[in-house]
PDB file of C-alpha atoms in Angstrom:
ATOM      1  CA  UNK A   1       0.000   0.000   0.000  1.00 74.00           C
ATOM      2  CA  UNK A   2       1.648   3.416  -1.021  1.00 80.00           C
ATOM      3  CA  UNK A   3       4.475   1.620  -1.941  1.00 81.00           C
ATOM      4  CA  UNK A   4       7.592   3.493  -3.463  1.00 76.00           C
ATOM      5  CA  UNK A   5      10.768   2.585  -4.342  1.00 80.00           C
ATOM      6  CA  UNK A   6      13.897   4.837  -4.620  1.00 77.00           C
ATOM      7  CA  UNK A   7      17.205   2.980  -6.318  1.00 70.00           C
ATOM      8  CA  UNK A   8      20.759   5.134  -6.603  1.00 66.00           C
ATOM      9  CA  UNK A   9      21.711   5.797 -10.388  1.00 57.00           C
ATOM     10  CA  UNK A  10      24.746   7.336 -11.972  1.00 62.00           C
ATOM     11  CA  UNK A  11      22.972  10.576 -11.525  1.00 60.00           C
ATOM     12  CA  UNK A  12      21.390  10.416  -8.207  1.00 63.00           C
ATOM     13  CA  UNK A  13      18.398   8.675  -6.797  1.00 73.00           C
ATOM     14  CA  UNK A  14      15.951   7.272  -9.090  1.00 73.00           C
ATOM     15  CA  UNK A  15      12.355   6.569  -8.052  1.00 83.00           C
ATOM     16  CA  UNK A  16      11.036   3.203  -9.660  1.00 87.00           C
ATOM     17  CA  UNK A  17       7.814   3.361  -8.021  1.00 92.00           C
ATOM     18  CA  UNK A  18       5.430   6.174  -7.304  1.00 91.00           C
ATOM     19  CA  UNK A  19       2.573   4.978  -4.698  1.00 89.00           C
ATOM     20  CA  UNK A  20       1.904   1.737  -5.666  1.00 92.00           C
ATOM     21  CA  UNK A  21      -1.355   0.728  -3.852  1.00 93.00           C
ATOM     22  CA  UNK A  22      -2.759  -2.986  -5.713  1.00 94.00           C
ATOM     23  CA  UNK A  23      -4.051  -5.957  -3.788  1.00 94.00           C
ATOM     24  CA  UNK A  24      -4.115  -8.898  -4.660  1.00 95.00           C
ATOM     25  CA  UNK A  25      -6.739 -11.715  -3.903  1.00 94.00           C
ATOM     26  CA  UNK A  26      -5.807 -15.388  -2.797  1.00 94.00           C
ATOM     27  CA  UNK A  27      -5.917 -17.627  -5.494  1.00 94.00           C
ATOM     28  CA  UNK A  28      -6.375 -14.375  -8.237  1.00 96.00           C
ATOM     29  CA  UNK A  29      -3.596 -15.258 -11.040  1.00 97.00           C
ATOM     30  CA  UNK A  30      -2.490 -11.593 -11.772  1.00 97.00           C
ATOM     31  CA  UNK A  31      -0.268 -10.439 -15.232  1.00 97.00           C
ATOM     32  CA  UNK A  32       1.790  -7.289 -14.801  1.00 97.00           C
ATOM     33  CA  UNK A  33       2.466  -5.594 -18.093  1.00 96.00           C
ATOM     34  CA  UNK A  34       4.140  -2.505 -19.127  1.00 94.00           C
ATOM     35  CA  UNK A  35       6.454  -0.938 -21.441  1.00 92.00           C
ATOM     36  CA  UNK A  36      10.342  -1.372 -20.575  1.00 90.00           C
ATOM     37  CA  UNK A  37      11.420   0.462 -17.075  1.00 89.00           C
ATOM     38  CA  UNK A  38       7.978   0.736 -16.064  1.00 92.00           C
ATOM     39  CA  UNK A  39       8.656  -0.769 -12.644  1.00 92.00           C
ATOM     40  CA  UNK A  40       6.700  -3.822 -13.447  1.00 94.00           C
ATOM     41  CA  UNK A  41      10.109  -6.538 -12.124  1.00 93.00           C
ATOM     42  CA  UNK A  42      10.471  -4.015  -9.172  1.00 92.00           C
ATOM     43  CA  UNK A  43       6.700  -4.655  -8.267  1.00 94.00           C
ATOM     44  CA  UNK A  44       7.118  -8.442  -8.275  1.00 95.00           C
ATOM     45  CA  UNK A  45      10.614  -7.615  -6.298  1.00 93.00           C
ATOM     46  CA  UNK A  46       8.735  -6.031  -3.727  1.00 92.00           C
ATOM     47  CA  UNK A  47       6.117  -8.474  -3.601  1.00 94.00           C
ATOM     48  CA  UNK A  48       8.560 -11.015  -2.794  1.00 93.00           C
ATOM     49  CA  UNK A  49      10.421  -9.535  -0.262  1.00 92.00           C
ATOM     50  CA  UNK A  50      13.840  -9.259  -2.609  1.00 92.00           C
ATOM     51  CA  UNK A  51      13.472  -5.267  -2.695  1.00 89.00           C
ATOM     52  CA  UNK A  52      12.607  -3.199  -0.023  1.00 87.00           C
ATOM     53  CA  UNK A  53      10.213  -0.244  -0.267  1.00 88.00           C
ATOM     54  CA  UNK A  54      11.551   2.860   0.348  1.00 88.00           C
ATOM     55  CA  UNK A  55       8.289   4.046   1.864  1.00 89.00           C
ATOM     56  CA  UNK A  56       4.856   2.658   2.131  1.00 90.00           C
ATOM     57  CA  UNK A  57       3.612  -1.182   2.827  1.00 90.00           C
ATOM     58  CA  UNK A  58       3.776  -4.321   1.691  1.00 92.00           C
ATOM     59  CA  UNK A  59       2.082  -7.211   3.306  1.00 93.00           C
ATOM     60  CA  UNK A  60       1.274 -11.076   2.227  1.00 94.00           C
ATOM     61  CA  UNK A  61      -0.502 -13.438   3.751  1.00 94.00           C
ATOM     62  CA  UNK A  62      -1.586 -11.463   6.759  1.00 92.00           C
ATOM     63  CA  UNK A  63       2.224 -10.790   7.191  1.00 92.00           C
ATOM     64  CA  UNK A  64       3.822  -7.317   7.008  1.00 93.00           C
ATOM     65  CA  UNK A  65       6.775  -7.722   5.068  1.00 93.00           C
ATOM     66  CA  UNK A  66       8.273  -4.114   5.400  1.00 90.00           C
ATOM     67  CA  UNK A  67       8.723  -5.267   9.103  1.00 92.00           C
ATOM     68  CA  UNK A  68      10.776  -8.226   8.853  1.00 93.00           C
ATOM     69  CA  UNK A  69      14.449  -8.739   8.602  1.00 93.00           C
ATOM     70  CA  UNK A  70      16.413 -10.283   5.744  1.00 92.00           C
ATOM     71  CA  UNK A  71      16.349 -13.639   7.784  1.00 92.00           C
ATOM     72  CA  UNK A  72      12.622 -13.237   8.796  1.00 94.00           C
ATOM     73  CA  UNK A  73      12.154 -12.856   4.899  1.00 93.00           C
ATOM     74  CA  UNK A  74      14.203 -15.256   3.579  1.00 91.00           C
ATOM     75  CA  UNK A  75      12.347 -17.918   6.130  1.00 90.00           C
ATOM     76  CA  UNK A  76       9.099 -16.487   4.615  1.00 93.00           C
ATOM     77  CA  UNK A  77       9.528 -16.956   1.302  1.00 92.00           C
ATOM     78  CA  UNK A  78      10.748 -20.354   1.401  1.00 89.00           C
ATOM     79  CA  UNK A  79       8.363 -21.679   3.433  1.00 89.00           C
ATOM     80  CA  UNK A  80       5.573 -19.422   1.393  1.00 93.00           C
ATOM     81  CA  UNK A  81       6.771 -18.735  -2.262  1.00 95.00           C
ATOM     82  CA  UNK A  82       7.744 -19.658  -5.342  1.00 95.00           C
ATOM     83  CA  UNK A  83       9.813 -17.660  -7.348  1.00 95.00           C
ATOM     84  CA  UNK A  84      10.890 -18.345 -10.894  1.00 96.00           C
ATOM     85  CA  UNK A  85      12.667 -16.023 -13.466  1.00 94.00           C
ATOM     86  CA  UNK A  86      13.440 -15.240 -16.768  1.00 92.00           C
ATOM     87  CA  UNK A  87      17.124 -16.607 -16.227  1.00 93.00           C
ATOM     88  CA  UNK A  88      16.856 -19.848 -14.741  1.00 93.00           C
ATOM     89  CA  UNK A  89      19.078 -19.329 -11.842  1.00 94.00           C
ATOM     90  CA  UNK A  90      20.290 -22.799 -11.185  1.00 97.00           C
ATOM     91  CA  UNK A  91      23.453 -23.588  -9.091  1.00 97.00           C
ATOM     92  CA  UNK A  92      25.600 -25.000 -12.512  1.00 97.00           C
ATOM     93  CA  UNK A  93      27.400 -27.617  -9.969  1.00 98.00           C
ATOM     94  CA  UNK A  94      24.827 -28.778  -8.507  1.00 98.00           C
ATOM     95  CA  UNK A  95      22.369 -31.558 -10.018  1.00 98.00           C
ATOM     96  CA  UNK A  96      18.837 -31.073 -11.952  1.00 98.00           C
ATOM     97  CA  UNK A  97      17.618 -33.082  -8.501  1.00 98.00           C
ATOM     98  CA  UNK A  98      19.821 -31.485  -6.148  1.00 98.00           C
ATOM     99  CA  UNK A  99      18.599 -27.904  -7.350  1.00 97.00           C
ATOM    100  CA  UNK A 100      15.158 -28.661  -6.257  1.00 97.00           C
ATOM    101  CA  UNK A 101      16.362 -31.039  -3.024  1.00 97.00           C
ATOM    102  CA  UNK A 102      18.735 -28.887  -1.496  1.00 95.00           C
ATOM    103  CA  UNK A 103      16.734 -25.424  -0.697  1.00 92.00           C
ATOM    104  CA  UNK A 104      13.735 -27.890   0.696  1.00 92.00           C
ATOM    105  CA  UNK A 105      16.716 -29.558   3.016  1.00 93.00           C
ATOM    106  CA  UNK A 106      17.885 -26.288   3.854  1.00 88.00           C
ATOM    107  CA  UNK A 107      14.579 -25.169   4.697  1.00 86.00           C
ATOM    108  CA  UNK A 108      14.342 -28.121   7.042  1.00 89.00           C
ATOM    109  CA  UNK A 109      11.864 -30.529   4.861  1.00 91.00           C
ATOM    110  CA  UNK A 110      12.585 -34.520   6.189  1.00 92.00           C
ATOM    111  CA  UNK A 111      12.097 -35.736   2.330  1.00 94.00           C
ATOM    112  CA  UNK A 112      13.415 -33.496   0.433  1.00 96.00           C
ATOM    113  CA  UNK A 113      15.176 -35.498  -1.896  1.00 97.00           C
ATOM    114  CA  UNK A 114      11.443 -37.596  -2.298  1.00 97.00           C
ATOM    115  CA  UNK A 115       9.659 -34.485  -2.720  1.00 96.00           C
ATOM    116  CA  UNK A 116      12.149 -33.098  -5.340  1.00 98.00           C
ATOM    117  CA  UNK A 117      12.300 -36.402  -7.247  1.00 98.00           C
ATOM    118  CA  UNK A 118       8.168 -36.195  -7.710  1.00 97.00           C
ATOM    119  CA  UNK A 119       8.091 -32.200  -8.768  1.00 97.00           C
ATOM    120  CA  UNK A 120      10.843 -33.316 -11.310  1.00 98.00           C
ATOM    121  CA  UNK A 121       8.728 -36.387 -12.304  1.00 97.00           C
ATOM    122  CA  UNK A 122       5.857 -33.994 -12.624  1.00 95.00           C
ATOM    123  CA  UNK A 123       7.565 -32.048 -15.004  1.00 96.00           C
ATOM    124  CA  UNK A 124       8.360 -34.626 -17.670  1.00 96.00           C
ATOM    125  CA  UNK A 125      12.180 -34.597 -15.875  1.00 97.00           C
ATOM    126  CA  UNK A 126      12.036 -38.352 -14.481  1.00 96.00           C
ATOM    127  CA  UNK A 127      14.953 -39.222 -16.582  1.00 97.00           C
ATOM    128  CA  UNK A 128      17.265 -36.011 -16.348  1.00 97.00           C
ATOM    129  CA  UNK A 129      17.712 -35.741 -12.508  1.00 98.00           C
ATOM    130  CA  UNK A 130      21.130 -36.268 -12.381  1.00 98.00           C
ATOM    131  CA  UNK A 131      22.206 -33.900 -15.087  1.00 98.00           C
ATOM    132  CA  UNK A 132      23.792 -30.642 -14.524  1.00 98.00           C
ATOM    133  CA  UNK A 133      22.428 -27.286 -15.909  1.00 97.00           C
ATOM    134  CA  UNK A 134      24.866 -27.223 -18.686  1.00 97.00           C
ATOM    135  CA  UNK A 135      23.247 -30.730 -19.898  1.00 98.00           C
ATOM    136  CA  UNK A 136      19.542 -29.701 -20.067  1.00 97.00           C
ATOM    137  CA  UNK A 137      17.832 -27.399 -23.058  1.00 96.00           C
ATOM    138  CA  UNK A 138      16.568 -23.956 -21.838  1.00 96.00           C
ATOM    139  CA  UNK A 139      13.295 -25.363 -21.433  1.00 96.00           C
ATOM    140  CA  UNK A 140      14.387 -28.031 -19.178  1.00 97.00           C
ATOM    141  CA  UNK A 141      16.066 -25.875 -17.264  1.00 97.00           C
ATOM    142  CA  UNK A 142      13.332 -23.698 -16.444  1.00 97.00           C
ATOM    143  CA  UNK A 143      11.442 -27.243 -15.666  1.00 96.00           C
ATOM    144  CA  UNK A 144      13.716 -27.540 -13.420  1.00 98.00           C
ATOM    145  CA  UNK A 145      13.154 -23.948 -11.862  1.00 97.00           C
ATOM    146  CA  UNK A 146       9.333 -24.438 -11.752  1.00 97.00           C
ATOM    147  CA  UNK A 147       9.869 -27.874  -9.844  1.00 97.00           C
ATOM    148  CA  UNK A 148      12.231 -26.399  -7.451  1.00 97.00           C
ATOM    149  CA  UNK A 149       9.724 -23.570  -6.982  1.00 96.00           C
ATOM    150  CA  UNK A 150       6.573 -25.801  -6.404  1.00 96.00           C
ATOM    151  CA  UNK A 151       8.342 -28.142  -3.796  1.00 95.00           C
ATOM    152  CA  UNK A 152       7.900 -26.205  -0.909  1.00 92.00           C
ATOM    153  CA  UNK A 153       4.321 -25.996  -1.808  1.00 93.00           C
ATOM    154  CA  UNK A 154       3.722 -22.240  -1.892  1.00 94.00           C
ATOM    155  CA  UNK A 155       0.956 -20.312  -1.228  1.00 96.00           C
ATOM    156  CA  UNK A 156       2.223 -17.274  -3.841  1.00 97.00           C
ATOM    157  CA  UNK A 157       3.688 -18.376  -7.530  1.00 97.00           C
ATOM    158  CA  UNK A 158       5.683 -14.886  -8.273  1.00 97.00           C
ATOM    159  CA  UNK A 159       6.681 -15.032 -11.969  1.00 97.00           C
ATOM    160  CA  UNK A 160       8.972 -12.873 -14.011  1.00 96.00           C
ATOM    161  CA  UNK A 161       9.140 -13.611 -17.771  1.00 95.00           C
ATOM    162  CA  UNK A 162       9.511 -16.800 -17.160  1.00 94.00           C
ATOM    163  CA  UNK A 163       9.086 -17.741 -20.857  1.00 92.00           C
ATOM    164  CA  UNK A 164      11.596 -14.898 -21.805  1.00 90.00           C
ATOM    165  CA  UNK A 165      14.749 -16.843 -22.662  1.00 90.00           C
ATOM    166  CA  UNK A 166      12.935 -19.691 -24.512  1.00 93.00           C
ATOM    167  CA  UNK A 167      11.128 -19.874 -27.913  1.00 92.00           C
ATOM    168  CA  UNK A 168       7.347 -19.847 -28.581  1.00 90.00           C
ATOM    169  CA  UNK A 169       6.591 -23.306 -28.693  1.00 92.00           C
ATOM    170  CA  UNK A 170       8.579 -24.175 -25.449  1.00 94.00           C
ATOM    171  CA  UNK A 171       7.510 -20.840 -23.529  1.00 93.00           C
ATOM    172  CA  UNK A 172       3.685 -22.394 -24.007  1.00 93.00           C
ATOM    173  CA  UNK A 173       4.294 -25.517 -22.231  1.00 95.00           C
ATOM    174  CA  UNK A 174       6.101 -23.559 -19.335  1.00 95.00           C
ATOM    175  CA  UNK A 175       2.968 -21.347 -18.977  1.00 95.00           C
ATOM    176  CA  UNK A 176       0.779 -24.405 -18.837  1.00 95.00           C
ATOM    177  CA  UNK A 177       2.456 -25.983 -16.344  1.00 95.00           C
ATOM    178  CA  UNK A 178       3.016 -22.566 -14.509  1.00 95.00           C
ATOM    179  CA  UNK A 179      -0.797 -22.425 -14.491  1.00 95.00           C
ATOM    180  CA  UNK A 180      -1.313 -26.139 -13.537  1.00 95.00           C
ATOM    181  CA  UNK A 181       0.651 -25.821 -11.177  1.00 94.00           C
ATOM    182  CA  UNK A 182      -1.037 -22.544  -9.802  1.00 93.00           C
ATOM    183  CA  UNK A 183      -3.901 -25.083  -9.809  1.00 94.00           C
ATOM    184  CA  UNK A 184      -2.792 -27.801  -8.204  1.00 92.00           C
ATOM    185  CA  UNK A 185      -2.018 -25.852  -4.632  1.00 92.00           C
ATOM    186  CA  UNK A 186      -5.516 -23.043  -5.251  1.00 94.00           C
ATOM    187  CA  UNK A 187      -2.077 -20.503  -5.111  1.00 96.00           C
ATOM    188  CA  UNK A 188      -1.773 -16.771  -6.170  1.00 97.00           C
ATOM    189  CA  UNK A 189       0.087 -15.700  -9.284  1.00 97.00           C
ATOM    190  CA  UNK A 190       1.938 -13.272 -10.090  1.00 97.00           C
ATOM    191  CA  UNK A 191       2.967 -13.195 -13.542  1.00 97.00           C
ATOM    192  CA  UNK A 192       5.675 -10.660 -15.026  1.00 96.00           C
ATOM    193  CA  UNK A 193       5.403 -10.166 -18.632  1.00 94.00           C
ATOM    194  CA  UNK A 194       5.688  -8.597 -22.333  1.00 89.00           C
ATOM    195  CA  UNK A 195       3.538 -10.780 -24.078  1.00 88.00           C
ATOM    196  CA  UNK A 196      -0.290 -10.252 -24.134  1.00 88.00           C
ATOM    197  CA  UNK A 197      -1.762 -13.537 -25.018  1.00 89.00           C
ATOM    198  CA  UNK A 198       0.075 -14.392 -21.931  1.00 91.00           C
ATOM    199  CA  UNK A 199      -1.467 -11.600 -19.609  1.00 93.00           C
ATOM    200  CA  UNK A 200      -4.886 -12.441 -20.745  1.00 94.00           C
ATOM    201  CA  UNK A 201      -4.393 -16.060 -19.327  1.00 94.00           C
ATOM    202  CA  UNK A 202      -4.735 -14.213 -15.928  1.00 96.00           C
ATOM    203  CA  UNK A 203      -7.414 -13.374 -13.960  1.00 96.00           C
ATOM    204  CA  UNK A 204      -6.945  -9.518 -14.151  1.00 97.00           C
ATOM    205  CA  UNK A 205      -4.200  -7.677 -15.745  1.00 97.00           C
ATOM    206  CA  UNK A 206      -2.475  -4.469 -14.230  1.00 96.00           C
ATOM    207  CA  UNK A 207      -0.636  -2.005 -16.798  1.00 96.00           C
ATOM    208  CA  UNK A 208       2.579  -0.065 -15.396  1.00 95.00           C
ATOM    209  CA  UNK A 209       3.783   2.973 -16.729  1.00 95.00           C
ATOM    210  CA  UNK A 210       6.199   5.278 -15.047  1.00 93.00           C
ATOM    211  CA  UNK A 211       6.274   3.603 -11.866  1.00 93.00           C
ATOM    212  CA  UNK A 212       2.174   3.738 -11.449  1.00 92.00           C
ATOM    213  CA  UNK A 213      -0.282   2.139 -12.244  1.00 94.00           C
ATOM    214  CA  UNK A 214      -1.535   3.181 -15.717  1.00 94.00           C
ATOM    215  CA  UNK A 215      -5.070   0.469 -15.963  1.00 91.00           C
ATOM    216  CA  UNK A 216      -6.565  -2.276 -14.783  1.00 93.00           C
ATOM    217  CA  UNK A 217      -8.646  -5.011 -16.298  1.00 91.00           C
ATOM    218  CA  UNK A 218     -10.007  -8.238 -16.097  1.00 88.00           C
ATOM    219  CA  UNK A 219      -9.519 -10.660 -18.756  1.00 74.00           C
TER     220      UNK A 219
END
């Protein structure tokens, strides 16, 4: 609520967002589009705890995030988010399995390794899970960061072009599975992105410009 966001540039401070006020319903899937620099990543950032807000409010799940600490945060979103990118972000020396175990061990989950083994099964990955990064296709890859993001079972899917680095036909099957597995735990999206036939999947679309919001609309 209010939210703004101030980040230092080459010339001084530069305010990404302007005021921000947008909530978001449990369960709503949600598509965030704008033109380039309209603050629509820094939104998602801050929705996720990985930016702070330079004034104003952010809360999730009953939680006030502008009040926590970086460990109080960190312990939230694992235990209630899913975060997946445009760039994969997986650890290149670890396994496709150990990508998606080791966070879930870290976060204190008994099966882990079980639990990652069925997300990568559920993504068409049975056979790959002891491959590295560098062995998988782009689209595995992000399989791979969708399965490591569903393990914990989150409440909030947060989504930023996830389909960015990968071709049409690929990005497609990523967005279905993105939105089955929204389905499968009745979770909140939040999807960051350019392309429109992908907004309209979502229950309501918010338009950025500037830092503010420019429109709103359900699909």
């Amino acid at each position: 609520e209010g939210a703004r966001l101030t980040l230092a540039g080459n010339a001084g401070p530069v305010e990404i967002l302007k005021g921000i006020t947008l909530s978001v319903a449990r369960g709503e899937s949600l598509g965030l589009v704008g033109p380039s620099g309209s603050g629509k990543s820094s939104l998602l950032m801050l929705m996720g705890g990985l930016e702070r807000a330079t004034s104003g409010r952010v809360s999730a799940l009953g939680q006030d995030l502008t009040a926590m600490g970086e460990d109080a945060l960190a312990r939230f979103r694992r235990a209630n988010m899913g975060i997946v990118f445009q760039s994969f972000h997986l650890i290149p020396t670890m396994t496709a399995l150990e990508n998606v175990a080791v966070p879930l061990e870290l976060a204190g989950v008994a099966d882990a390794f079980d639990r990652a083994r069925q997300e990568l099964s559920a993504m068409g990955l049975g056979q790959r899970l002891g491959h590295y990064p560098a062995e998988l296709s782009g689209g595995e890859q992000q399989r791979v960061a969708l399965a490591r993001a569903a393990a914990p079972r989150p409440a909030i899917f947060l989504a930023d072009e996830p389909t960015g680095n990968l071709d049409s036909g690929t990005g497609a099957a990523i967005m279905d599975l993105l939105f089955a597995l929204r389905d499968r735990f009745g979770a909140t999206l939040v999807l960051v992105t350019h392309a429109p036939e992908l907004a309209e999947r979502c229950d309501r679309i918010v338009r950025l410009a500037d830092g503010r919001i420019a429109a709103e609309e359900r699909s």
